[in-house]
mmCIF file of C-alpha atoms in Angstrom:
data_model
loop_
_atom_site.group_PDB
_atom_site.id
_atom_site.type_symbol
_atom_site.label_atom_id
_atom_site.label_comp_id
_atom_site.label_asym_id
_atom_site.label_seq_id
_atom_site.Cartn_x
_atom_site.Cartn_y
_atom_site.Cartn_z
ATOM 1 C CA MET I 4 37.331 90.213 6.468
ATOM 2 C CA SER I 5 41.126 90.197 6.545
ATOM 3 C CA VAL I 6 42.650 93.040 8.520
ATOM 4 C CA THR I 7 46.017 92.639 6.801
ATOM 5 C CA ASN I 8 46.747 93.574 3.204
ATOM 6 C CA LYS I 9 47.914 90.047 2.372
ATOM 7 C CA SER I 10 46.228 87.822 -0.165
ATOM 8 C CA ALA I 11 43.870 85.140 1.103
ATOM 9 C CA ASP I 12 46.472 82.464 0.246
ATOM 10 C CA ALA I 13 49.355 84.120 2.131
ATOM 11 C CA PHE I 14 50.736 82.674 5.328
ATOM 12 C CA ARG I 15 50.170 84.718 8.484
ATOM 13 C CA THR I 16 52.349 85.269 11.539
ATOM 14 C CA ILE I 17 50.752 84.606 14.908
ATOM 15 C CA SER I 18 50.072 88.306 15.443
ATOM 16 C CA GLU I 19 48.453 88.630 12.003
ATOM 17 C CA ALA I 20 46.364 85.500 12.599
ATOM 18 C CA ALA I 21 45.314 86.752 16.029
ATOM 19 C CA GLU I 22 44.328 90.109 14.551
ATOM 20 C CA GLU I 23 42.377 88.491 11.725
ATOM 21 C CA LEU I 24 40.529 86.182 14.136
ATOM 22 C CA ASP I 25 40.076 88.957 16.712
ATOM 23 C CA ILE I 26 41.570 86.920 19.552
ATOM 24 C CA PRO I 27 44.826 87.367 21.519
ATOM 25 C CA ALA I 28 47.955 85.537 20.327
ATOM 26 C CA HIS I 29 48.270 83.717 23.656
ATOM 27 C CA VAL I 30 44.868 82.133 23.003
ATOM 28 C CA LEU I 31 46.174 80.701 19.716
ATOM 29 C CA ARG I 32 49.170 79.231 21.546
ATOM 30 C CA PHE I 33 46.844 77.778 24.194
ATOM 31 C CA TRP I 34 44.590 76.223 21.548
ATOM 32 C CA GLU I 35 47.658 74.630 19.924
ATOM 33 C CA SER I 36 48.404 72.939 23.250
ATOM 34 C CA LYS I 37 44.822 71.671 23.615
ATOM 35 C CA PHE I 38 44.000 70.666 20.022
ATOM 36 C CA ALA I 39 46.533 68.459 18.234
ATOM 37 C CA GLN I 40 44.765 69.263 14.974
ATOM 38 C CA ILE I 41 45.991 72.874 15.148
ATOM 39 C CA SER I 42 49.579 72.845 13.960
ATOM 40 C CA PRO I 43 50.905 75.879 12.110
ATOM 41 C CA LEU I 44 54.224 75.696 10.331
ATOM 42 C CA LYS I 45 57.112 76.542 12.629
ATOM 43 C CA ARG I 46 60.303 78.079 11.347
ATOM 44 C CA ALA I 47 63.675 78.628 12.979
ATOM 45 C CA GLY I 48 63.318 80.006 16.462
ATOM 46 C CA GLY I 49 59.804 78.584 16.771
ATOM 47 C CA ARG I 50 58.176 81.340 14.702
ATOM 48 C CA ARG I 51 54.678 80.262 13.684
ATOM 49 C CA PHE I 52 53.180 80.676 10.224
ATOM 50 C CA TYR I 53 49.487 79.993 9.774
ATOM 51 C CA ARG I 54 48.347 78.657 6.398
ATOM 52 C CA PRO I 55 44.883 79.494 5.038
ATOM 53 C CA GLN I 56 43.600 76.063 6.132
ATOM 54 C CA ASP I 57 44.983 76.690 9.647
ATOM 55 C CA LEU I 58 43.003 79.940 9.809
ATOM 56 C CA GLN I 59 39.868 78.172 8.612
ATOM 57 C CA LEU I 60 40.300 75.519 11.309
ATOM 58 C CA LEU I 61 40.894 78.219 13.936
ATOM 59 C CA ARG I 62 37.706 79.995 12.852
ATOM 60 C CA GLY I 63 35.860 76.711 13.381
ATOM 61 C CA VAL I 64 37.382 76.269 16.851
ATOM 62 C CA LYS I 65 36.516 79.863 17.691
ATOM 63 C CA ARG I 66 32.928 79.243 16.637
ATOM 64 C CA LEU I 67 32.703 76.069 18.743
ATOM 65 C CA LEU I 68 34.096 77.784 21.835
ATOM 66 C CA TYR I 69 32.776 81.336 21.568
ATOM 67 C CA GLU I 70 29.528 81.067 19.615
ATOM 68 C CA ASP I 71 28.282 77.527 20.223
ATOM 69 C CA GLY I 72 29.342 77.498 23.887
ATOM 70 C CA TYR I 73 31.502 74.368 23.867
ATOM 71 C CA THR I 74 34.114 73.833 26.568
ATOM 72 C CA ILE I 75 37.641 72.808 25.549
ATOM 73 C CA LYS I 76 36.755 69.224 26.480
ATOM 74 C CA GLY I 77 33.523 69.416 24.495
ATOM 75 C CA ALA I 78 35.278 70.865 21.451
ATOM 76 C CA ARG I 79 37.891 68.095 21.600
ATOM 77 C CA LYS I 80 35.060 65.542 21.669
ATOM 78 C CA TYR I 81 33.473 67.327 18.706
ATOM 79 C CA PHE I 82 36.744 66.920 16.782
ATOM 80 C CA LYS I 83 36.818 63.232 17.695
ATOM 81 C CA ASP I 84 33.182 62.614 16.771
ATOM 82 C CA HIS I 85 32.903 64.739 13.627
ATOM 83 C CA GLY I 86 36.461 65.094 12.325
ATOM 84 C CA VAL I 87 38.631 67.985 11.256
ATOM 85 C CA ALA I 88 36.664 68.547 8.038
ATOM 86 C CA ALA I 89 33.496 69.382 9.974
ATOM 87 C CA VAL I 90 35.299 71.941 12.142
ATOM 88 C CA MET I 91 37.013 73.441 9.098
ATOM 89 C CA GLU I 92 33.659 73.750 7.372
ATOM 90 C CA MET I 93 32.357 75.670 10.385
ATOM 91 C CA GLY I 94 35.194 78.153 9.850
ATOM 92 C CA ASP I 95 34.697 78.513 6.094
ATOM 93 C CA PRO I 96 35.197 82.227 5.315
ATOM 94 C CA SER I 97 33.416 81.989 1.936
ATOM 95 C CA GLY I 98 30.255 83.284 3.531
ATOM 96 C CA SER I 99 28.299 80.122 2.880
ATOM 97 C CA GLN I 100 26.175 78.996 5.773
ATOM 98 C CA PRO I 101 27.850 76.012 7.491
ATOM 99 C CA ARG I 102 25.786 72.876 7.743
ATOM 100 C CA ASP I 103 24.253 71.968 11.045
ATOM 101 C CA ALA I 104 26.479 69.602 13.035
ATOM 102 C CA LEU I 105 23.756 66.941 13.042
ATOM 103 C CA ALA I 106 23.464 67.050 9.250
ATOM 104 C CA ILE I 107 27.104 66.103 8.633
ATOM 105 C CA ASP I 108 27.139 62.718 6.963
ATOM 106 C CA ALA I 109 29.404 59.825 7.905
ATOM 107 C CA ALA I 110 31.608 60.274 4.829
ATOM 108 C CA ASP I 111 32.635 63.737 6.021
ATOM 109 C CA ARG I 112 33.550 62.355 9.428
ATOM 110 C CA GLU I 113 35.711 59.590 8.034
ATOM 111 C CA THR I 114 37.642 61.577 5.424
ATOM 112 C CA PRO I 115 39.105 64.738 6.921
ATOM 113 C CA THR I 116 40.687 67.122 4.447
ATOM 114 C CA VAL I 117 43.640 67.933 6.696
ATOM 115 C CA ARG I 118 46.013 65.323 8.073
ATOM 116 C CA THR I 119 47.098 65.517 11.660
ATOM 117 C CA PRO I 120 50.855 66.122 11.476
ATOM 118 C CA ALA I 121 53.315 63.458 12.517
ATOM 119 C CA LYS I 122 55.154 63.894 15.773
ATOM 120 C CA PRO I 123 58.147 66.196 15.382
ATOM 121 C CA ARG I 124 61.457 64.463 14.780
ATOM 122 C CA PRO I 125 64.829 65.644 16.051
ATOM 123 C CA ALA I 126 67.082 67.551 13.652
ATOM 124 C CA ASP I 127 69.527 65.439 11.622
ATOM 125 C CA GLY I 128 72.495 66.171 13.896
ATOM 126 C CA ALA I 129 70.472 65.436 17.009
ATOM 127 C CA GLN I 130 69.081 62.244 15.435
ATOM 128 C CA ARG I 131 72.587 60.974 14.690
ATOM 129 C CA GLN I 132 73.644 61.769 18.237
ATOM 130 C CA LEU I 133 70.629 59.911 19.642
ATOM 131 C CA ASP I 134 71.358 56.928 17.367
ATOM 132 C CA ASP I 135 74.958 56.829 18.656
ATOM 133 C CA ILE I 136 73.792 56.940 22.272
ATOM 134 C CA LEU I 137 71.271 54.168 21.602
ATOM 135 C CA ALA I 138 73.975 52.016 19.996
ATOM 136 C CA ASP I 139 76.249 52.572 23.023
ATOM 137 C CA LEU I 140 73.448 51.605 25.411
ATOM 138 C CA GLU I 141 72.599 48.473 23.430
ATOM 139 C CA ASN I 142 76.289 47.522 23.393
ATOM 140 C CA ALA I 143 76.548 48.032 27.166
ATOM 141 C CA GLN I 144 73.380 45.977 27.682
ATOM 142 C CA ALA I 145 74.819 43.107 25.623
ATOM 143 C CA LYS I 146 78.056 43.185 27.655
ATOM 144 C CA LEU I 147 76.126 43.146 30.941
ATOM 145 C CA LYS I 148 73.983 40.258 29.752
ATOM 146 C CA ALA I 149 77.093 38.291 28.719
ATOM 147 C CA ALA I 150 78.783 39.002 32.064
ATOM 148 C CA LEU I 151 75.750 37.851 34.055
ATOM 149 C CA GLU I 152 75.286 34.565 32.183
ATOM 150 C CA PRO I 153 76.755 31.546 34.043
#
């Protein structure tokens, strides 16, 4: 199944992931912008590394869009209604037949196996700089308030 010579547990670059999934790299980037659940690791310079669970999720998205005929909007609704675990199961490379979407029980929908990542935070230096700016603004606001009080 894998086109690369890497082990199944190895991380993949975007080009390796695209090759393995047989889709262009720009499609992976587009899917990242449309599905918050797709979030590969990003290293310095924005280089993406896809974990095995990312590839499984991408296989599920590919199936929804290319095989099952969902639109982007429909696939997003599917994520919302059925959860990440259901989409990951659709992309399971083990060769087992995925369960029908209607047969997924409520427990699977409520307990996804992959957490949606937190929003990115600024780097430590940038965070300190933002904290300093915020403190300056709060100080200026307090001075203005004091000056405007009769």
